[in-house]
Short mmCIF file of C-alpha atoms and ligand atoms in Angstrom, two decimals:
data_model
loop_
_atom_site.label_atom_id
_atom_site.label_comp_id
_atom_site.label_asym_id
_atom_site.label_seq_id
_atom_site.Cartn_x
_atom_site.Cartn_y
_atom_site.Cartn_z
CA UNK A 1 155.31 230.86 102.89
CA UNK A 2 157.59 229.65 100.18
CA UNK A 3 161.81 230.55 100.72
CA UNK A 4 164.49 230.49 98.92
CA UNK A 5 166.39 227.15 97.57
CA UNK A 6 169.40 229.22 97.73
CA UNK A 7 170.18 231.65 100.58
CA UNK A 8 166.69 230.39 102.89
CA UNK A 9 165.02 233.79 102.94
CA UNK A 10 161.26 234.33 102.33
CA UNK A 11 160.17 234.99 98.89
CA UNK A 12 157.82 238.12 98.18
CA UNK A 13 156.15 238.75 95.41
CA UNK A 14 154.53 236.67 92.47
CA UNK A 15 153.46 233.13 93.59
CA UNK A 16 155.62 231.38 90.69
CA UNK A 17 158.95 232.47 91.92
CA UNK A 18 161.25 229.97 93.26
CA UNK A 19 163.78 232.35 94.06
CA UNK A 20 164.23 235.82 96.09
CA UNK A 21 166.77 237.04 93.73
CA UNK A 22 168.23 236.80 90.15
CA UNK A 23 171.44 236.22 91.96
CA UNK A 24 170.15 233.40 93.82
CA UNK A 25 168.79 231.84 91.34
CA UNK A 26 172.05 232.13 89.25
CA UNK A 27 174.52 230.90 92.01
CA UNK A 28 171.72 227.88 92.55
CA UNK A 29 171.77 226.76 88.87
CA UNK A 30 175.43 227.36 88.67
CA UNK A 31 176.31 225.22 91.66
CA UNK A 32 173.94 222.48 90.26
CA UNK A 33 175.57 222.61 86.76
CA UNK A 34 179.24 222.37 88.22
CA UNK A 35 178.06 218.79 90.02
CA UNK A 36 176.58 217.70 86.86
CA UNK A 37 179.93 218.22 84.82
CA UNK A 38 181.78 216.81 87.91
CA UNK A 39 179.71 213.59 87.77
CA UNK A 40 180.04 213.33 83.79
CA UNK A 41 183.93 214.14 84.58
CA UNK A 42 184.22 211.35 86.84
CA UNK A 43 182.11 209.12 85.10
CA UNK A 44 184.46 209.59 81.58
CA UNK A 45 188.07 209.21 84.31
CA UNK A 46 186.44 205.72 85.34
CA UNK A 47 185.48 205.02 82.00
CA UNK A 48 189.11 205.48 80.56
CA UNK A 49 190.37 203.87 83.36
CA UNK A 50 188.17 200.87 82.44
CA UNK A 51 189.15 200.60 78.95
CA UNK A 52 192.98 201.38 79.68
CA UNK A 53 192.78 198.32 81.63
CA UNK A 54 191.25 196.35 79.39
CA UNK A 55 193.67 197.62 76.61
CA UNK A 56 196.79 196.76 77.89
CA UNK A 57 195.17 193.08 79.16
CA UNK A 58 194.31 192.18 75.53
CA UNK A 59 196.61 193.93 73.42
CA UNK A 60 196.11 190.80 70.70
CA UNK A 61 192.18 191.26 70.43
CA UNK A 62 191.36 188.14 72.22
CA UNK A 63 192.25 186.96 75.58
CA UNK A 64 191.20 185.42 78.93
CA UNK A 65 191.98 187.20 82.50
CA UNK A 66 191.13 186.53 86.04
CA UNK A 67 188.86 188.70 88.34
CA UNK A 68 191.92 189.14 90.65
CA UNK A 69 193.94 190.70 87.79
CA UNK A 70 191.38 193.18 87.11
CA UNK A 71 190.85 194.34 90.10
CA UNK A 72 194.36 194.49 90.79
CA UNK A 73 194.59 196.80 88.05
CA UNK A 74 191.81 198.94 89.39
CA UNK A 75 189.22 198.20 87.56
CA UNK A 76 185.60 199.21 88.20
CA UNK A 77 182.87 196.47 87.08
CA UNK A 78 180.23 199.18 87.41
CA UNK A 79 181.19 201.32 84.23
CA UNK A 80 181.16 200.25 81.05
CA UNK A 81 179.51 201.79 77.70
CA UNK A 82 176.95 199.04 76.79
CA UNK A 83 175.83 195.55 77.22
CA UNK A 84 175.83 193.23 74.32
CA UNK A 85 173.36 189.96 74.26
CA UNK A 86 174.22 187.18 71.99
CA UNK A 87 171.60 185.03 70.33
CA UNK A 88 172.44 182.10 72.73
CA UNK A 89 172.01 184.39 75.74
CA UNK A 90 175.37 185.34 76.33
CA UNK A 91 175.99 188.72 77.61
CA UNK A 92 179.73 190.86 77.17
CA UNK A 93 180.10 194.37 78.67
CA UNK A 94 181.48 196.62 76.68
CA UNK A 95 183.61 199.52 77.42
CA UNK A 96 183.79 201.27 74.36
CA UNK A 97 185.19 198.63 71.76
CA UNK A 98 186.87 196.93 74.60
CA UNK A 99 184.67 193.57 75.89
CA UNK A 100 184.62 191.58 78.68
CA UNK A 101 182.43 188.32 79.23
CA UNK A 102 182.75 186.59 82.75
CA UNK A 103 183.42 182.70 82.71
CA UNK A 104 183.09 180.15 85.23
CA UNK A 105 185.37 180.59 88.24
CA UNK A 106 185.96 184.02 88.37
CA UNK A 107 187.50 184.38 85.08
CA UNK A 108 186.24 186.84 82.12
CA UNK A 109 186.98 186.48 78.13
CA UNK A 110 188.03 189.48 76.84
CA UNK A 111 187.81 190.88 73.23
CA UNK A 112 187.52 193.56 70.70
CA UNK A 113 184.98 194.62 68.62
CA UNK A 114 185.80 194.69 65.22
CA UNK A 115 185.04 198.07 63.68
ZN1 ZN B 1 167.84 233.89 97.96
#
């Protein structure tokens, strides 16, 4: 006997339904919307926070910054926009045009991408 995702109550009727109701099935795929736009929300705050941060460190396109400073700052090493690979192997995290590339002892390169 198959129930309801939504309120738990048996399900009569054809065996393809998922749902006892119309209204179940709308406040289900409502509810599971919302915390898709709530995780894309919070993904883009993090995101801006990232690149805020990484803004105001290298205001001058190029710098070089400490782990410590960044994470001072708030910053969140698990969000950024894309990965780039040089041909030598080197790899900078990017956060929109913003870059970072970590160097030996805990500190990272930063640097803009030229549009
Ligand atoms: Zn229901």
């Amino acid at each position: 006997m198959k129930t309801c995702p939504e309120c738990g109550d048996k399900i009569v009727g054809r065996i393809d339904k998922k749902f006892c109701s119309d209204a179940c099935r709308n406040s289900y795929n409502n509810r599971i919307n919302k915390d898709s736009k709530n995780l894309i929300r919070n993904t883009n705050n993090r995101l801006r926070k990232n690149y805020r941060i990484l803004e105001e460190l290298n205001p001058d396109q190029k710098t070089k910054t400490s782990r410590a400073k960044l994470i001072e700052k708030g910053f969140d090493f698990n969000y950024f926009t894309s990965i780039y690979t040089t041909k030598a192997g080197t790899v900078y995290y990017f956060v929109y045009d913003q870059g970072y590339l970590p160097l030996e002892g805990d500190y990272f390169a930063l640097v803009k991408r030229e549009n």
